[in-house]
């Protein structure tokens, strides 16, 4: 943790007709740290991600990313692809969204589209197979392979992503997001469908990303063994409102959180998510 | 590991024979009315004649063909098996790598064979005008199919108005040549560019549409272009169309009768034959089609081509990866339209006469059927489907009123037999072959 604020959310409100999905949410996301977002189903967690990443235009409020080289960027003003390209805020999805028919390697190369498209000079250099483009293409593949190696996915490089088991697809989606070169990685339930061993591996990976790669992580997760173990900071939502914020130790004993989400039974056994 | 591995079941010899017998039986049933009997005009009335030897030959060929086909299919399947089965990921990757190492892809072998046959065809049928004409038609549809494949097969944008771009290309050449005396080669890029512009024009308002909704709008667009051509008489000649469009020339020399200025026959000192022009047109469209194929295949391996496929797979994920879906879709529309425009220029130059009649919705439907039946995104599939869809009505000419029935029946059979199209396997654009660094 550097102590700096990477993302600041001020008075964010998102309404769909009469329904207020996010109600006046303010939150500071620290730089190079893991921030957990927890709360019951329908609390507005994924809506919050959609507001951050340009998929929804917030009704009110501002989301500002303090980019180390580009200065403050107002995310709500950007279209979703610019959020990833310019602000380097990259997300994964609760219901995995891989390019199903394309192989794992192709998925990871597509994630580097903007750099490659530039190198191919809008396909002209690519069609002529100029050395500049070929070098860039090779580098993109190398980069994809290095993430696959790190995530232990080397044996499925050439397999169509849609044919993989659920847990593996989750990891591929994270690897693909990493290929976009994120400053802030927003993971929407990355541990859903993972077995305990895979969850433990996910923890190691997330900590590694923050400590070694300098990536900041915003994490929506129901699996308490992940959230409580890796988060530096946790924000709890309920009915679109922030009901608590603090370190995992503080959240664990917060009466509001226990009532709304964790459940009265207090022995580290979170209630099973009802889905 | 207790994972269920869907090992591919290799049919035994007896199974193959049984399968081939079934095919031969169907051929027999179909063949009795189609080949076994024919009507002969005997001075005012029709007599039914039987042709049993031909029928026997047909059934025999079906039997042998079915066995050969199942063997060929086997090879293709074995190769794709690795990519399809996700149950055993590691062995799938091995299979894919092994296929790559073997180096011989059945598709590419068939592809080269097809090119060889296409190049050699006029040598055997240089005097048969009918065959050359049909082959030229097939090639036009193949080129259109490859063009539409960019939009529908790769980018996944269902376009029911593709014939509009074909029309734009054809009318651009027709007008430029008859009004301003432009030649074929000068007009080609201009017509392609104009068609691409129309592609963007169609793409822009439909960016937010997908699937059925996009199909309806593109259908409307195709009709708008056709109605414009019918009604804007000053520009397009209305329903009468545009006549005496110049034929393509070779470096200023045209296929004209001897003793005319600029006659190729005179230049080369060969005897004039009207077949020369047809053969030239045949090789011209073959060249254009092959260039289209090279271009589309190359594009597919470039970042833009991969982005087309990614947009087809998941638009929202594309946005999350920082891909500007707008430009990706517009580029697919523009490039698909440009290729359609090129084909249109050739069509106008070949016919010498065009009218809105040639650009009806049924043309769009046939081109789309070629792409869908061939297998979305498959280049070779387009060739096979174009052969089937263009040749079938021709073969059925002998029993005129039933030919559309046969046509429809064939389409249903293909869709039941292979729901994803004749060649439904997607070939990856990248395959990583592990080098010695890791076992």
PDB file of N, CA and C in Angstrom, chain A residues 45-118:
ATOM      1  N   UNK A  45     -23.534  -4.275  -5.946  1.00  0.00           N
ATOM      2  CA  UNK A  45     -22.089  -4.424  -6.166  1.00  0.00           C
ATOM      3  C   UNK A  45     -21.738  -4.398  -7.650  1.00  0.00           C
ATOM      4  N   UNK A  46     -22.443  -5.238  -8.431  1.00  0.00           N
ATOM      5  CA  UNK A  46     -22.136  -5.291  -9.860  1.00  0.00           C
ATOM      6  C   UNK A  46     -22.544  -3.990 -10.552  1.00  0.00           C
ATOM      7  N   UNK A  47     -23.631  -3.375 -10.075  1.00  0.00           N
ATOM      8  CA  UNK A  47     -24.031  -2.064 -10.620  1.00  0.00           C
ATOM      9  C   UNK A  47     -22.908  -1.053 -10.401  1.00  0.00           C
ATOM     10  N   UNK A  48     -22.282  -1.139  -9.229  1.00  0.00           N
ATOM     11  CA  UNK A  48     -21.156  -0.248  -8.928  1.00  0.00           C
ATOM     12  C   UNK A  48     -20.036  -0.456  -9.960  1.00  0.00           C
ATOM     13  N   UNK A  49     -19.719  -1.721 -10.264  1.00  0.00           N
ATOM     14  CA  UNK A  49     -18.695  -2.008 -11.279  1.00  0.00           C
ATOM     15  C   UNK A  49     -19.100  -1.445 -12.640  1.00  0.00           C
ATOM     16  N   UNK A  50     -20.388  -1.630 -12.970  1.00  0.00           N
ATOM     17  CA  UNK A  50     -20.856  -1.141 -14.266  1.00  0.00           C
ATOM     18  C   UNK A  50     -20.744   0.379 -14.372  1.00  0.00           C
ATOM     19  N   UNK A  51     -20.931   1.074 -13.224  1.00  0.00           N
ATOM     20  CA  UNK A  51     -20.779   2.531 -13.227  1.00  0.00           C
ATOM     21  C   UNK A  51     -19.314   2.930 -13.381  1.00  0.00           C
ATOM     22  N   UNK A  52     -18.434   2.162 -12.745  1.00  0.00           N
ATOM     23  CA  UNK A  52     -17.000   2.463 -12.819  1.00  0.00           C
ATOM     24  C   UNK A  52     -16.476   2.294 -14.240  1.00  0.00           C
ATOM     25  N   UNK A  53     -16.944   1.236 -14.912  1.00  0.00           N
ATOM     26  CA  UNK A  53     -16.299   0.847 -16.162  1.00  0.00           C
ATOM     27  C   UNK A  53     -17.047   1.330 -17.404  1.00  0.00           C
ATOM     28  N   UNK A  54     -17.950   2.287 -17.216  1.00  0.00           N
ATOM     29  CA  UNK A  54     -18.567   2.924 -18.370  1.00  0.00           C
ATOM     30  C   UNK A  54     -19.749   2.181 -18.958  1.00  0.00           C
ATOM     31  N   UNK A  55     -20.159   1.064 -18.354  1.00  0.00           N
ATOM     32  CA  UNK A  55     -21.301   0.344 -18.911  1.00  0.00           C
ATOM     33  C   UNK A  55     -22.617   1.035 -18.533  1.00  0.00           C
ATOM     34  N   UNK A  56     -22.643   1.695 -17.371  1.00  0.00           N
ATOM     35  CA  UNK A  56     -23.791   2.530 -16.994  1.00  0.00           C
ATOM     36  C   UNK A  56     -23.295   3.957 -16.829  1.00  0.00           C
ATOM     37  N   UNK A  57     -24.158   4.907 -17.164  1.00  0.00           N
ATOM     38  CA  UNK A  57     -23.859   6.312 -16.833  1.00  0.00           C
ATOM     39  C   UNK A  57     -24.516   6.589 -15.486  1.00  0.00           C
ATOM     40  N   UNK A  58     -23.724   6.911 -14.443  1.00  0.00           N
ATOM     41  CA  UNK A  58     -24.321   7.152 -13.125  1.00  0.00           C
ATOM     42  C   UNK A  58     -25.318   8.303 -13.181  1.00  0.00           C
ATOM     43  N   UNK A  59     -26.388   8.189 -12.393  1.00  0.00           N
ATOM     44  CA  UNK A  59     -27.383   9.256 -12.341  1.00  0.00           C
ATOM     45  C   UNK A  59     -26.785  10.512 -11.708  1.00  0.00           C
ATOM     46  N   UNK A  60     -26.042  10.307 -10.631  1.00  0.00           N
ATOM     47  CA  UNK A  60     -25.387  11.437  -9.965  1.00  0.00           C
ATOM     48  C   UNK A  60     -24.029  10.991  -9.473  1.00  0.00           C
ATOM     49  N   UNK A  61     -23.210  11.986  -9.160  1.00  0.00           N
ATOM     50  CA  UNK A  61     -21.947  11.679  -8.519  1.00  0.00           C
ATOM     51  C   UNK A  61     -20.795  11.555  -9.507  1.00  0.00           C
ATOM     52  N   UNK A  62     -19.592  11.391  -8.958  1.00  0.00           N
ATOM     53  CA  UNK A  62     -18.395  11.359  -9.792  1.00  0.00           C
ATOM     54  C   UNK A  62     -17.491  10.202  -9.385  1.00  0.00           C
ATOM     55  N   UNK A  63     -16.814   9.656 -10.379  1.00  0.00           N
ATOM     56  CA  UNK A  63     -15.812   8.627 -10.130  1.00  0.00           C
ATOM     57  C   UNK A  63     -14.522   9.122 -10.758  1.00  0.00           C
ATOM     58  N   UNK A  64     -13.494   9.333  -9.960  1.00  0.00           N
ATOM     59  CA  UNK A  64     -12.252   9.893 -10.494  1.00  0.00           C
ATOM     60  C   UNK A  64     -11.105   8.931 -10.252  1.00  0.00           C
ATOM     61  N   UNK A  65     -10.366   8.655 -11.317  1.00  0.00           N
ATOM     62  CA  UNK A  65      -9.189   7.812 -11.197  1.00  0.00           C
ATOM     63  C   UNK A  65      -7.955   8.701 -11.229  1.00  0.00           C
ATOM     64  N   UNK A  66      -7.083   8.556 -10.237  1.00  0.00           N
ATOM     65  CA  UNK A  66      -5.850   9.348 -10.225  1.00  0.00           C
ATOM     66  C   UNK A  66      -4.762   8.567 -10.942  1.00  0.00           C
ATOM     67  N   UNK A  67      -4.668   8.810 -12.249  1.00  0.00           N
ATOM     68  CA  UNK A  67      -3.713   8.061 -13.063  1.00  0.00           C
ATOM     69  C   UNK A  67      -2.314   8.593 -12.803  1.00  0.00           C
ATOM     70  N   UNK A  68      -1.323   7.726 -12.559  1.00  0.00           N
ATOM     71  CA  UNK A  68       0.019   8.203 -12.206  1.00  0.00           C
ATOM     72  C   UNK A  68       0.655   9.078 -13.294  1.00  0.00           C
ATOM     73  N   UNK A  69       0.358   8.827 -14.560  1.00  0.00           N
ATOM     74  CA  UNK A  69       0.983   9.661 -15.593  1.00  0.00           C
ATOM     75  C   UNK A  69      -0.001  10.606 -16.268  1.00  0.00           C
ATOM     76  N   UNK A  70      -1.261  10.209 -16.322  1.00  0.00           N
ATOM     77  CA  UNK A  70      -2.223  11.033 -17.067  1.00  0.00           C
ATOM     78  C   UNK A  70      -3.038  11.963 -16.168  1.00  0.00           C
ATOM     79  N   UNK A  71      -2.792  11.919 -14.857  1.00  0.00           N
ATOM     80  CA  UNK A  71      -3.543  12.785 -13.950  1.00  0.00           C
ATOM     81  C   UNK A  71      -4.941  12.253 -13.686  1.00  0.00           C
ATOM     82  N   UNK A  72      -5.775  13.094 -13.056  1.00  0.00           N
ATOM     83  CA  UNK A  72      -7.122  12.610 -12.734  1.00  0.00           C
ATOM     84  C   UNK A  72      -7.980  12.392 -13.989  1.00  0.00           C
ATOM     85  N   UNK A  73      -8.675  11.264 -14.043  1.00  0.00           N
ATOM     86  CA  UNK A  73      -9.558  10.960 -15.167  1.00  0.00           C
ATOM     87  C   UNK A  73     -10.957  10.721 -14.621  1.00  0.00           C
ATOM     88  N   UNK A  74     -11.936  11.420 -15.177  1.00  0.00           N
ATOM     89  CA  UNK A  74     -13.318  11.206 -14.738  1.00  0.00           C
ATOM     90  C   UNK A  74     -13.912  10.039 -15.514  1.00  0.00           C
ATOM     91  N   UNK A  75     -14.058   8.900 -14.856  1.00  0.00           N
ATOM     92  CA  UNK A  75     -14.454   7.670 -15.551  1.00  0.00           C
ATOM     93  C   UNK A  75     -15.869   7.737 -16.115  1.00  0.00           C
ATOM     94  N   UNK A  76     -16.755   8.469 -15.422  1.00  0.00           N
ATOM     95  CA  UNK A  76     -18.150   8.486 -15.868  1.00  0.00           C
ATOM     96  C   UNK A  76     -18.309   9.198 -17.212  1.00  0.00           C
ATOM     97  N   UNK A  77     -17.297   9.974 -17.604  1.00  0.00           N
ATOM     98  CA  UNK A  77     -17.386  10.679 -18.891  1.00  0.00           C
ATOM     99  C   UNK A  77     -16.899   9.823 -20.060  1.00  0.00           C
ATOM    100  N   UNK A  78     -16.276   8.703 -19.759  1.00  0.00           N
ATOM    101  CA  UNK A  78     -15.652   7.911 -20.826  1.00  0.00           C
ATOM    102  C   UNK A  78     -16.568   6.777 -21.280  1.00  0.00           C
ATOM    103  N   UNK A  79     -16.538   6.461 -22.587  1.00  0.00           N
ATOM    104  CA  UNK A  79     -17.214   5.235 -23.032  1.00  0.00           C
ATOM    105  C   UNK A  79     -16.452   4.018 -22.504  1.00  0.00           C
ATOM    106  N   UNK A  80     -17.137   2.881 -22.423  1.00  0.00           N
ATOM    107  CA  UNK A  80     -16.550   1.747 -21.717  1.00  0.00           C
ATOM    108  C   UNK A  80     -15.189   1.322 -22.267  1.00  0.00           C
ATOM    109  N   UNK A  81     -15.012   1.370 -23.610  1.00  0.00           N
ATOM    110  CA  UNK A  81     -13.712   0.902 -24.109  1.00  0.00           C
ATOM    111  C   UNK A  81     -12.588   1.854 -23.744  1.00  0.00           C
ATOM    112  N   UNK A  82     -12.921   3.156 -23.569  1.00  0.00           N
ATOM    113  CA  UNK A  82     -11.879   4.120 -23.174  1.00  0.00           C
ATOM    114  C   UNK A  82     -11.492   3.921 -21.711  1.00  0.00           C
ATOM    115  N   UNK A  83     -12.443   3.446 -20.898  1.00  0.00           N
ATOM    116  CA  UNK A  83     -12.141   3.195 -19.492  1.00  0.00           C
ATOM    117  C   UNK A  83     -11.015   2.171 -19.403  1.00  0.00           C
ATOM    118  N   UNK A  84     -11.088   1.145 -20.275  1.00  0.00           N
ATOM    119  CA  UNK A  84     -10.042   0.128 -20.269  1.00  0.00           C
ATOM    120  C   UNK A  84      -8.780   0.643 -20.930  1.00  0.00           C
ATOM    121  N   UNK A  85      -8.954   1.346 -22.069  1.00  0.00           N
ATOM    122  CA  UNK A  85      -7.798   1.742 -22.865  1.00  0.00           C
ATOM    123  C   UNK A  85      -7.033   2.902 -22.236  1.00  0.00           C
ATOM    124  N   UNK A  86      -7.744   3.966 -21.866  1.00  0.00           N
ATOM    125  CA  UNK A  86      -7.082   5.174 -21.388  1.00  0.00           C
ATOM    126  C   UNK A  86      -6.845   5.127 -19.886  1.00  0.00           C
ATOM    127  N   UNK A  87      -7.915   4.792 -19.130  1.00  0.00           N
ATOM    128  CA  UNK A  87      -7.795   4.840 -17.681  1.00  0.00           C
ATOM    129  C   UNK A  87      -7.207   3.548 -17.113  1.00  0.00           C
ATOM    130  N   UNK A  88      -7.097   2.530 -17.953  1.00  0.00           N
ATOM    131  CA  UNK A  88      -6.554   1.236 -17.527  1.00  0.00           C
ATOM    132  C   UNK A  88      -7.303   0.640 -16.341  1.00  0.00           C
ATOM    133  N   UNK A  89      -8.614   0.802 -16.371  1.00  0.00           N
ATOM    134  CA  UNK A  89      -9.465   0.125 -15.393  1.00  0.00           C
ATOM    135  C   UNK A  89     -10.110  -1.045 -16.134  1.00  0.00           C
ATOM    136  N   UNK A  90      -9.768  -2.255 -15.732  1.00  0.00           N
ATOM    137  CA  UNK A  90     -10.210  -3.432 -16.480  1.00  0.00           C
ATOM    138  C   UNK A  90     -11.011  -4.335 -15.557  1.00  0.00           C
ATOM    139  N   UNK A  91     -12.079  -4.917 -16.107  1.00  0.00           N
ATOM    140  CA  UNK A  91     -12.943  -5.719 -15.252  1.00  0.00           C
ATOM    141  C   UNK A  91     -13.108  -7.142 -15.791  1.00  0.00           C
ATOM    142  N   UNK A  92     -13.544  -8.019 -14.896  1.00  0.00           N
ATOM    143  CA  UNK A  92     -14.018  -9.335 -15.333  1.00  0.00           C
ATOM    144  C   UNK A  92     -15.513  -9.370 -15.015  1.00  0.00           C
ATOM    145  N   UNK A  93     -16.174 -10.455 -15.405  1.00  0.00           N
ATOM    146  CA  UNK A  93     -17.625 -10.488 -15.276  1.00  0.00           C
ATOM    147  C   UNK A  93     -18.071 -11.637 -14.377  1.00  0.00           C
ATOM    148  N   UNK A  94     -19.193 -11.372 -13.692  1.00  0.00           N
ATOM    149  CA  UNK A  94     -19.752 -12.382 -12.790  1.00  0.00           C
ATOM    150  C   UNK A  94     -20.115 -13.643 -13.585  1.00  0.00           C
ATOM    151  N   UNK A  95     -20.815 -13.443 -14.721  1.00  0.00           N
ATOM    152  CA  UNK A  95     -21.093 -14.575 -15.617  1.00  0.00           C
ATOM    153  C   UNK A  95     -20.037 -14.511 -16.714  1.00  0.00           C
ATOM    154  N   UNK A  96     -19.033 -15.322 -16.571  1.00  0.00           N
ATOM    155  CA  UNK A  96     -17.825 -15.264 -17.406  1.00  0.00           C
ATOM    156  C   UNK A  96     -18.124 -14.885 -18.861  1.00  0.00           C
ATOM    157  N   UNK A  97     -17.352 -13.947 -19.370  1.00  0.00           N
ATOM    158  CA  UNK A  97     -17.531 -13.526 -20.757  1.00  0.00           C
ATOM    159  C   UNK A  97     -16.237 -13.714 -21.525  1.00  0.00           C
ATOM    160  N   UNK A  98     -15.963 -14.951 -21.885  1.00  0.00           N
ATOM    161  CA  UNK A  98     -14.786 -15.211 -22.717  1.00  0.00           C
ATOM    162  C   UNK A  98     -15.248 -15.258 -24.169  1.00  0.00           C
ATOM    163  N   UNK A  99     -14.301 -15.176 -25.100  1.00  0.00           N
ATOM    164  CA  UNK A  99     -14.638 -15.354 -26.508  1.00  0.00           C
ATOM    165  C   UNK A  99     -14.643 -16.867 -26.740  1.00  0.00           C
ATOM    166  N   UNK A 100     -15.826 -17.458 -26.593  1.00  0.00           N
ATOM    167  CA  UNK A 100     -15.939 -18.903 -26.389  1.00  0.00           C
ATOM    168  C   UNK A 100     -15.311 -19.747 -27.499  1.00  0.00           C
ATOM    169  N   UNK A 101     -15.498 -19.343 -28.739  1.00  0.00           N
ATOM    170  CA  UNK A 101     -14.996 -20.191 -29.822  1.00  0.00           C
ATOM    171  C   UNK A 101     -13.511 -19.981 -30.090  1.00  0.00           C
ATOM    172  N   UNK A 102     -12.978 -18.896 -29.553  1.00  0.00           N
ATOM    173  CA  UNK A 102     -11.562 -18.617 -29.801  1.00  0.00           C
ATOM    174  C   UNK A 102     -10.719 -19.330 -28.737  1.00  0.00           C
ATOM    175  N   UNK A 103      -9.475 -19.652 -29.113  1.00  0.00           N
ATOM    176  CA  UNK A 103      -8.633 -20.369 -28.164  1.00  0.00           C
ATOM    177  C   UNK A 103      -8.212 -19.426 -27.039  1.00  0.00           C
ATOM    178  N   UNK A 104      -7.685 -20.032 -25.978  1.00  0.00           N
ATOM    179  CA  UNK A 104      -7.226 -19.252 -24.834  1.00  0.00           C
ATOM    180  C   UNK A 104      -6.181 -18.231 -25.282  1.00  0.00           C
ATOM    181  N   UNK A 105      -5.244 -18.671 -26.111  1.00  0.00           N
ATOM    182  CA  UNK A 105      -4.196 -17.761 -26.578  1.00  0.00           C
ATOM    183  C   UNK A 105      -4.807 -16.602 -27.377  1.00  0.00           C
ATOM    184  N   UNK A 106      -5.749 -16.925 -28.253  1.00  0.00           N
ATOM    185  CA  UNK A 106      -6.394 -15.861 -29.040  1.00  0.00           C
ATOM    186  C   UNK A 106      -7.123 -14.870 -28.136  1.00  0.00           C
ATOM    187  N   UNK A 107      -7.793 -15.387 -27.098  1.00  0.00           N
ATOM    188  CA  UNK A 107      -8.472 -14.517 -26.144  1.00  0.00           C
ATOM    189  C   UNK A 107      -7.499 -13.503 -25.550  1.00  0.00           C
ATOM    190  N   UNK A 108      -6.307 -13.988 -25.196  1.00  0.00           N
ATOM    191  CA  UNK A 108      -5.345 -13.115 -24.538  1.00  0.00           C
ATOM    192  C   UNK A 108      -4.691 -12.147 -25.528  1.00  0.00           C
ATOM    193  N   UNK A 109      -4.619 -12.562 -26.793  1.00  0.00           N
ATOM    194  CA  UNK A 109      -4.038 -11.659 -27.797  1.00  0.00           C
ATOM    195  C   UNK A 109      -5.054 -10.576 -28.178  1.00  0.00           C
ATOM    196  N   UNK A 110      -6.326 -10.956 -28.252  1.00  0.00           N
ATOM    197  CA  UNK A 110      -7.373  -9.964 -28.546  1.00  0.00           C
ATOM    198  C   UNK A 110      -7.375  -8.871 -27.480  1.00  0.00           C
ATOM    199  N   UNK A 111      -7.073  -9.256 -26.238  1.00  0.00           N
ATOM    200  CA  UNK A 111      -7.059  -8.277 -25.151  1.00  0.00           C
ATOM    201  C   UNK A 111      -6.002  -7.198 -25.384  1.00  0.00           C
ATOM    202  N   UNK A 112      -5.025  -7.480 -26.244  1.00  0.00           N
ATOM    203  CA  UNK A 112      -3.978  -6.494 -26.525  1.00  0.00           C
ATOM    204  C   UNK A 112      -4.245  -5.794 -27.851  1.00  0.00           C
ATOM    205  N   UNK A 113      -5.519  -5.747 -28.226  1.00  0.00           N
ATOM    206  CA  UNK A 113      -5.914  -5.255 -29.540  1.00  0.00           C
ATOM    207  C   UNK A 113      -5.379  -3.861 -29.853  1.00  0.00           C
ATOM    208  N   UNK A 114      -5.532  -2.914 -28.915  1.00  0.00           N
ATOM    209  CA  UNK A 114      -5.208  -1.522 -29.254  1.00  0.00           C
ATOM    210  C   UNK A 114      -3.753  -1.335 -29.636  1.00  0.00           C
ATOM    211  N   UNK A 115      -2.854  -1.936 -28.854  1.00  0.00           N
ATOM    212  CA  UNK A 115      -1.433  -1.823 -29.174  1.00  0.00           C
ATOM    213  C   UNK A 115      -1.133  -2.503 -30.511  1.00  0.00           C
ATOM    214  N   UNK A 116      -1.730  -3.669 -30.721  1.00  0.00           N
ATOM    215  CA  UNK A 116      -1.456  -4.430 -31.947  1.00  0.00           C
ATOM    216  C   UNK A 116      -2.041  -3.733 -33.173  1.00  0.00           C
ATOM    217  N   UNK A 117      -3.221  -3.179 -33.011  1.00  0.00           N
ATOM    218  CA  UNK A 117      -3.877  -2.504 -34.130  1.00  0.00           C
ATOM    219  C   UNK A 117      -3.024  -1.316 -34.568  1.00  0.00           C
ATOM    220  N   UNK A 118      -2.446  -0.628 -33.592  1.00  0.00           N
ATOM    221  CA  UNK A 118      -1.573   0.506 -33.891  1.00  0.00           C
ATOM    222  C   UNK A 118      -0.336   0.005 -34.633  1.00  0.00           C
TER     223      UNK A 118
END
